[in-house]
C-alpha atoms as one frame of an Amber mdcrd trajectory, in Angstrom:
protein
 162.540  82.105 124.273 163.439  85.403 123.447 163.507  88.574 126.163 160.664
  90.147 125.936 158.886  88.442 124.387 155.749  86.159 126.125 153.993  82.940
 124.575 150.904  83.347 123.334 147.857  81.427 124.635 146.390  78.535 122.552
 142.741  79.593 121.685 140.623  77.103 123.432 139.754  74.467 121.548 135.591
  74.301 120.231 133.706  71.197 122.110 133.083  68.297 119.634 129.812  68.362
 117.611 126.806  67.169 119.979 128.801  67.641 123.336 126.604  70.310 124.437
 123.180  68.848 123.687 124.357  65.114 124.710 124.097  63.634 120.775 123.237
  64.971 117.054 120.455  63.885 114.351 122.171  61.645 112.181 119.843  61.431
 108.581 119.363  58.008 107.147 118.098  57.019 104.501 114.910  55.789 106.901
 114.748  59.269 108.273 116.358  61.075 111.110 118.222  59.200 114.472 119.432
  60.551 117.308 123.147  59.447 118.266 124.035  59.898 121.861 127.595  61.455
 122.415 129.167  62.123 125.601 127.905  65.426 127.172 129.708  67.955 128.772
 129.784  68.162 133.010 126.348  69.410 134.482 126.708  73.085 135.542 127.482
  73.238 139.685 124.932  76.334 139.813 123.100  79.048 137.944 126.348  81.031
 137.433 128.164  78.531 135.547 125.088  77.925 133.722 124.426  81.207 132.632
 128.469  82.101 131.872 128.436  78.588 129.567 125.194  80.178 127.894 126.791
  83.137 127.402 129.748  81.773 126.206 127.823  79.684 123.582 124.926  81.996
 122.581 125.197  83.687 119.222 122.457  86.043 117.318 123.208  86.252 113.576
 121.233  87.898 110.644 121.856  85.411 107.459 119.069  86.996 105.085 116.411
  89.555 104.190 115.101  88.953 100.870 112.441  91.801 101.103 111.017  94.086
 103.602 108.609  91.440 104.930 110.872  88.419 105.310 114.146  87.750 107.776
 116.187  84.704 108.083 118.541  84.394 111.183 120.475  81.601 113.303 120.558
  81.547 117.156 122.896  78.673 118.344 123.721  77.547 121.543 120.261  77.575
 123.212 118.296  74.535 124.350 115.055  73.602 121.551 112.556  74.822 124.682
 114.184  78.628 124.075 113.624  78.304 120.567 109.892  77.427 121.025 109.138
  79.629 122.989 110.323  82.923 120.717 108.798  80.885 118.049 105.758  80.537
 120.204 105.682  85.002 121.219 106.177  85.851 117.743 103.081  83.924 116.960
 100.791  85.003 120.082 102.161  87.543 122.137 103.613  90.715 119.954 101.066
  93.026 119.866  99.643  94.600 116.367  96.366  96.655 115.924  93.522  95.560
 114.015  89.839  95.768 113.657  88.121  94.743 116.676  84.331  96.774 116.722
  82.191  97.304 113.537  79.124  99.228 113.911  76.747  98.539 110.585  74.582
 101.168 110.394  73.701 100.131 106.537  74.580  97.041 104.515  72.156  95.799
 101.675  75.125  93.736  99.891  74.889  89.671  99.482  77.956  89.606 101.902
  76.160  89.229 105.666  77.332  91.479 108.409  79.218  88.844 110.314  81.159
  87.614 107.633  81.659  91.703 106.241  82.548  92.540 110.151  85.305  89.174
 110.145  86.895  90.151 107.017  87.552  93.892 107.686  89.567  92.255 111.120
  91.846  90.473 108.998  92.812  93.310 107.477  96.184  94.480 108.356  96.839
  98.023 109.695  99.878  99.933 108.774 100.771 101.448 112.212 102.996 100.506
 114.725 101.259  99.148 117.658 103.588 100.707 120.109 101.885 104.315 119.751
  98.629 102.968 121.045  97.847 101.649 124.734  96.129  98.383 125.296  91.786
  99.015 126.140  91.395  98.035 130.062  87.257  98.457 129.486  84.888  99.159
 126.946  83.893 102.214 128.728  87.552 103.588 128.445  87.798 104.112 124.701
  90.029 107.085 124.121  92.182 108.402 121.317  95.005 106.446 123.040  93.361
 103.069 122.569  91.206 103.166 119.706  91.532 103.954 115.868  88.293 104.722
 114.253  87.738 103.798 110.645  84.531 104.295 108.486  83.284 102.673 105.270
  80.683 104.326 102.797  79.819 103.180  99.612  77.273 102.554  97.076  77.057
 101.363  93.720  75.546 103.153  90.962  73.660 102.288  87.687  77.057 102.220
  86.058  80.520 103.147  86.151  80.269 106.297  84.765  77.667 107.879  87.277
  79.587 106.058  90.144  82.815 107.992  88.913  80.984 111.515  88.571  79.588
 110.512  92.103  83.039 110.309  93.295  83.926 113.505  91.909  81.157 115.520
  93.077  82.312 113.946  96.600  85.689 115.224  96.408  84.776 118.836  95.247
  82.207 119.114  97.952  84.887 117.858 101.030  87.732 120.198  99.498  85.257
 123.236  99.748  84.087 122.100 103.380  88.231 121.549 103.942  88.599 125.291
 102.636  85.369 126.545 104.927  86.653 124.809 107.748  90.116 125.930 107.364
  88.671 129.783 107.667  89.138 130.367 103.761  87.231 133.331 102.549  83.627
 132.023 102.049  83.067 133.579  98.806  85.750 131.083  97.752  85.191 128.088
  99.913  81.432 128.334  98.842  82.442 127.643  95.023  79.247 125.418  93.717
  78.397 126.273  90.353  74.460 127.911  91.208  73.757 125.529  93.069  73.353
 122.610  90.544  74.987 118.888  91.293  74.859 118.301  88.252  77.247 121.556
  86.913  79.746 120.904  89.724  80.347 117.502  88.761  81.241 118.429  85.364
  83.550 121.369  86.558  85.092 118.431  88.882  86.015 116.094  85.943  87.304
 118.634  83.944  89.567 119.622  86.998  90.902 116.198  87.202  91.412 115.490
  84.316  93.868 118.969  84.491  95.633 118.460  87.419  95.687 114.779  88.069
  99.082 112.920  87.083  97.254 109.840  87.558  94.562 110.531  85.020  97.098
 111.683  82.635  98.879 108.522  82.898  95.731 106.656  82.507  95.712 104.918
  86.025  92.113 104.474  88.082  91.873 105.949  91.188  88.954 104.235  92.015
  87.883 100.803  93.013  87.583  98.189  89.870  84.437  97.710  88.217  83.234
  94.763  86.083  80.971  95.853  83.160  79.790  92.923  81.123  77.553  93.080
  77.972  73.696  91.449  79.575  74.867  91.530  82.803  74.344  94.170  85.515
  77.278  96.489  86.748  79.285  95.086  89.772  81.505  97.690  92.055  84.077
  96.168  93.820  84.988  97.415  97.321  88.345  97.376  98.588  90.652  98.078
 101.445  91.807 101.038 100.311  87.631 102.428 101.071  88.475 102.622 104.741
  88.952 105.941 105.775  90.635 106.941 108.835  88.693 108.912 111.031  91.118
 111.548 113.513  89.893 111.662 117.228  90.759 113.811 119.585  95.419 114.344
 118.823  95.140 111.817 116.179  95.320 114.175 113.552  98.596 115.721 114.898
  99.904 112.310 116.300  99.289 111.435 112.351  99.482 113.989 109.768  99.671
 111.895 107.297  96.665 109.188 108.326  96.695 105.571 109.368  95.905 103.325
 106.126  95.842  99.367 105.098  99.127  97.823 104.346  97.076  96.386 101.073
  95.306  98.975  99.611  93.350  96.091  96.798  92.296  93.630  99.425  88.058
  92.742  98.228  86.371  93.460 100.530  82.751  92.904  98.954  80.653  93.222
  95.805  78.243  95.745  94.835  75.369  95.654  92.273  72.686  98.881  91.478
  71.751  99.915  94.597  73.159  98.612  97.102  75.454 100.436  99.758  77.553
  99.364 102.738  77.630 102.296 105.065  79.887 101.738 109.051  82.340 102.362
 111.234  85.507  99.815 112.548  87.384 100.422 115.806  90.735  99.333 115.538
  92.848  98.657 118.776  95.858  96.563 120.083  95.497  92.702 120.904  97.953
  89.924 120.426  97.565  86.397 118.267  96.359  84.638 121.335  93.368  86.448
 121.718  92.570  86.240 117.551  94.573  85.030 114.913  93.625  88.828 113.367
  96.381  90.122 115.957  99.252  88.171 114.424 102.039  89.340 113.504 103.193
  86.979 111.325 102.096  85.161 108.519 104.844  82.154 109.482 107.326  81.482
 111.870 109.178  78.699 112.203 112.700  77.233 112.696 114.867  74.442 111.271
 118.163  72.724 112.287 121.003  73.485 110.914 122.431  71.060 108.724 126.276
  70.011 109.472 126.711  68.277 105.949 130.642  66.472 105.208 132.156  64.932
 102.656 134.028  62.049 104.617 135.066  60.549 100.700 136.040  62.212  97.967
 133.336  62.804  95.040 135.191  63.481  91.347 133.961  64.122  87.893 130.500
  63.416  86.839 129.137  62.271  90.260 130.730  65.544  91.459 128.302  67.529
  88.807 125.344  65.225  89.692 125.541  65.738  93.488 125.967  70.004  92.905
 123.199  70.228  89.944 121.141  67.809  90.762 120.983  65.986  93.979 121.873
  69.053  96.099 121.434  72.085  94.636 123.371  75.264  96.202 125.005  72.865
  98.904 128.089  71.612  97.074 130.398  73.590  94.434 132.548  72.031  91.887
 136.423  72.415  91.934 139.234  71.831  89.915 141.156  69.052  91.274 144.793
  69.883  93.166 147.391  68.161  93.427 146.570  66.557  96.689 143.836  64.533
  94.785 143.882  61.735  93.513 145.168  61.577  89.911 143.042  60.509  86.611
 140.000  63.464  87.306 139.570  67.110  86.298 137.062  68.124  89.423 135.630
  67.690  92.220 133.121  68.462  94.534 133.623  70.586  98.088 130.851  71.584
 100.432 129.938  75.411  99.735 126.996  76.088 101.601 125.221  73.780 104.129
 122.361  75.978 105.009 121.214  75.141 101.799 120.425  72.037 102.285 116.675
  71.015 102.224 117.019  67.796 103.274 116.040  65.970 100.474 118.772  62.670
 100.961 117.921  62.339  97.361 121.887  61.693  96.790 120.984  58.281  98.593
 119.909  56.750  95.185 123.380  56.493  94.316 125.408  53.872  96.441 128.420
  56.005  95.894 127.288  59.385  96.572 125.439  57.714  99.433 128.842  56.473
 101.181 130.645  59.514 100.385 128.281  62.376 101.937 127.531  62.506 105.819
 124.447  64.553 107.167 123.904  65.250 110.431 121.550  68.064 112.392 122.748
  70.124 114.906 120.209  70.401 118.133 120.766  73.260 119.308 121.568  75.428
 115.755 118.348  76.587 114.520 117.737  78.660 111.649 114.542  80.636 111.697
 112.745  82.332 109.322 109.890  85.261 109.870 107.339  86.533 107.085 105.777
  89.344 108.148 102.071  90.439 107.516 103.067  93.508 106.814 101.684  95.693
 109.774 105.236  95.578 111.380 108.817  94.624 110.222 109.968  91.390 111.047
 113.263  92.637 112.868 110.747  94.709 115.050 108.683  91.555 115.912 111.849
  89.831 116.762 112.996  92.447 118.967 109.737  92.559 120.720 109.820  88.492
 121.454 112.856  88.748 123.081 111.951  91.459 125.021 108.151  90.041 126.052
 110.786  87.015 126.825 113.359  88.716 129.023 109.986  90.333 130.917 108.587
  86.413 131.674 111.618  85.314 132.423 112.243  88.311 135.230 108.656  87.571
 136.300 109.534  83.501 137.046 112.161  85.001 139.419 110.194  87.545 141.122
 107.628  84.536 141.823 110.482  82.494 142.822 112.176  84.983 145.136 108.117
  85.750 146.415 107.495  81.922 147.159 110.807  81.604 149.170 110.437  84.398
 151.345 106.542  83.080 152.289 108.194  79.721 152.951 111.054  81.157 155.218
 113.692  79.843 152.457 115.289  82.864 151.602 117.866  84.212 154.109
């Protein structure tokens, strides 16, 4: 060897497929088997334990398609880890949502139970980290509580309903100017008086200044006028109006609102109004499926797919087109392979795979590919309501995780010291 000049280290070689977890899923074309495999040595104590964990653990990101939906891979962890983040995403992250609706008017078809149980499912575009959780009904503050009202009626037709809206506007922008210590003369702009006058003076204003008129968008809820039948108003999410209390309006400027502004809430015919209010607060999927986070969550194995005999020409096409779309890639054929074929078939992407063993029709693709499931690989995948982003609700599992897992100890530590156990 020369001076100077050390040998490196091998890199330790990685333990065989299944060693960890004892065995692997082998898929059949029955369905799925386990095969036992010999298992690495028991840890002596918690320390070896926990440096083999950390030695094995590993957190990767494989996919956001959009801002509501995350695909990741955590691998070296037992299936009871998995289930359990699985289980917090589901129950235990917190999100805000309707909890208390006070109906102080409601003449629609839609009864107030059902009207109170549909406004809770309604997702709320705030992050429920800003508000604290309610310890009693008699400590409702603006720390705990959001406060949302709903006011609508429907009109004899579309038209007065939209000159309705109008005159509404006008008259809140010169309260707005009043309140905001405008001079009066100006805030108090009502043409003599009349309702009538100051709706037409608010049309014509819109239809000046709004961009949305111009471009021929509604900024209203939908209506459906049909020839012999009376005029429906439809009433959606985007009718809630956030109500400031107390810092609120500082804590935010720009208001809370629905993540879906066109969910339906009801259906209106002449005459009929909903008039309440909705207090929003935190609460977690346990309590009410309303507090979930998530729409699904839910992991998979990861698929450890081989190709332990070589698959050429038109089988090779069939098993990457057909059978197993995504999984496999075809290649031009080296000169390693054997000679008479143009291509082949390689594996090119194993998370892919669905599953589907539908390459088990064919004898030969059927000898030639291996499938097996890794236990303790799992690929999960998050879809977020909406109300927070799913890397958020991950990050808040593992943390509610980490807390009950420093809890167990503290209980531990507590019961041994009763007991006499811990010196």
């Amino acid at each position: 060897m020369p001076k100077g000049k050390s040998k490196k280290k091998a890199a330790p070689e990685a333990p065989p497929l299944g060693s960890r977890t004892g065995g692997v899923y082998d898929v059949k074309e029955s369905g799925i088997e386990f095969r036992h495999m010999p298992q690495l040595p028991t840890p002596k104590d918690g320390e070896e334990y926990l440096a083999r964990m950390r030695s094995n653990f590993e957190l990767n990101i494989l996919e956001q398609p959009n801002e509501n939906d995350l695909v990741f891979e955590i691998m070296g962890v037992d299936v009871s880890f998995a289930n359990a983040l699985r289980r917090i995403m589901i129950a235990e992250v917190p999100t805000v949502a309707i909890e208390k609706v006070y109906i102080f008017d409601n003449t629609s078809i839609i009864h107030d139970e059902v009207l109170a149980h549909r406004l809770g499912l309604v997702p709320i575009n705030i992050d429920p980290r800003l508000l604290i959780d309610v310890e009693s009904e008699e400590d409702l503050t603006d720390e705990n509580t959001l406060v949302f009202k709903l006011e609508v009626k429907c009109g004899r037709s579309r038209a007065h309903d939209e000159r309705k809206e109008l005159a509404r506007k006008a008259r809140e922008e010169r309260e707005n100017r009043a309140r905001d210590g405008v001079d009066a003369a100006l805030a108090d702009d009502s043409i003599m008086d009349n309702e009538d006058l100051d709706c037409a003076a608010a049309e014509a204003a819109e239809a000046h200044h709004s961009a949305q008129h111009k471009a021929g968008k509604e900024t209203m809820a939908e209506a459906v006028e049909m020839p012999g039948r009376p005029y429906t108003k439809h009433v959606y999410s985007r009718s809630l109006e956030f109500v400031p209390q107390g810092t609120q309006g500082d804590q935010f400027p720009e208001g809370v609102h629905m993540v879906h502004d066109d969910i339906l809430l009801a259906k209106l015919r002449p005459g009929q109004s909903i008039e309440l209010e909705a207090h929003a607060r935190r609460g977690v999927g346990e309590d009410h499926a309303k507090f979930s986070p998530v729409a699904t969550a839910s992991y998979r194995l990861m698929p450890n797919v081989e190709l332990i005999k070589p698959v050429y020409d038109e089988l090779a096409d069939d098993l990457a087109g057909l059978y197993e779309p995504d999984v496999f890639t075809v290649v031009k054929c080296g000169p390693e392979d054997e000679p008479g074929h143009d291509r082949k078939a390689v594996v090119a992407n194993p998370y892919a795979c669905t599953m589907s063993r539908n390459y088990m029709r064919v004898p030969e693709l059927k000898e030639a590919v291996k499938i097996t499931r890794v236990p303790d690989h799992f690929i999960f995948s998050i879809e977020s309501v909406g109300a927070i982003t799913p890397g958020v609700i991950l990050a808040e599992a593992l943390r509610i995780l980490k807390f009950k897992c420093h809890n167990v100890i503290r209980m531990a530590d507590e019961s041994l010291e009763v007991e006499g156990l811990n010196e």
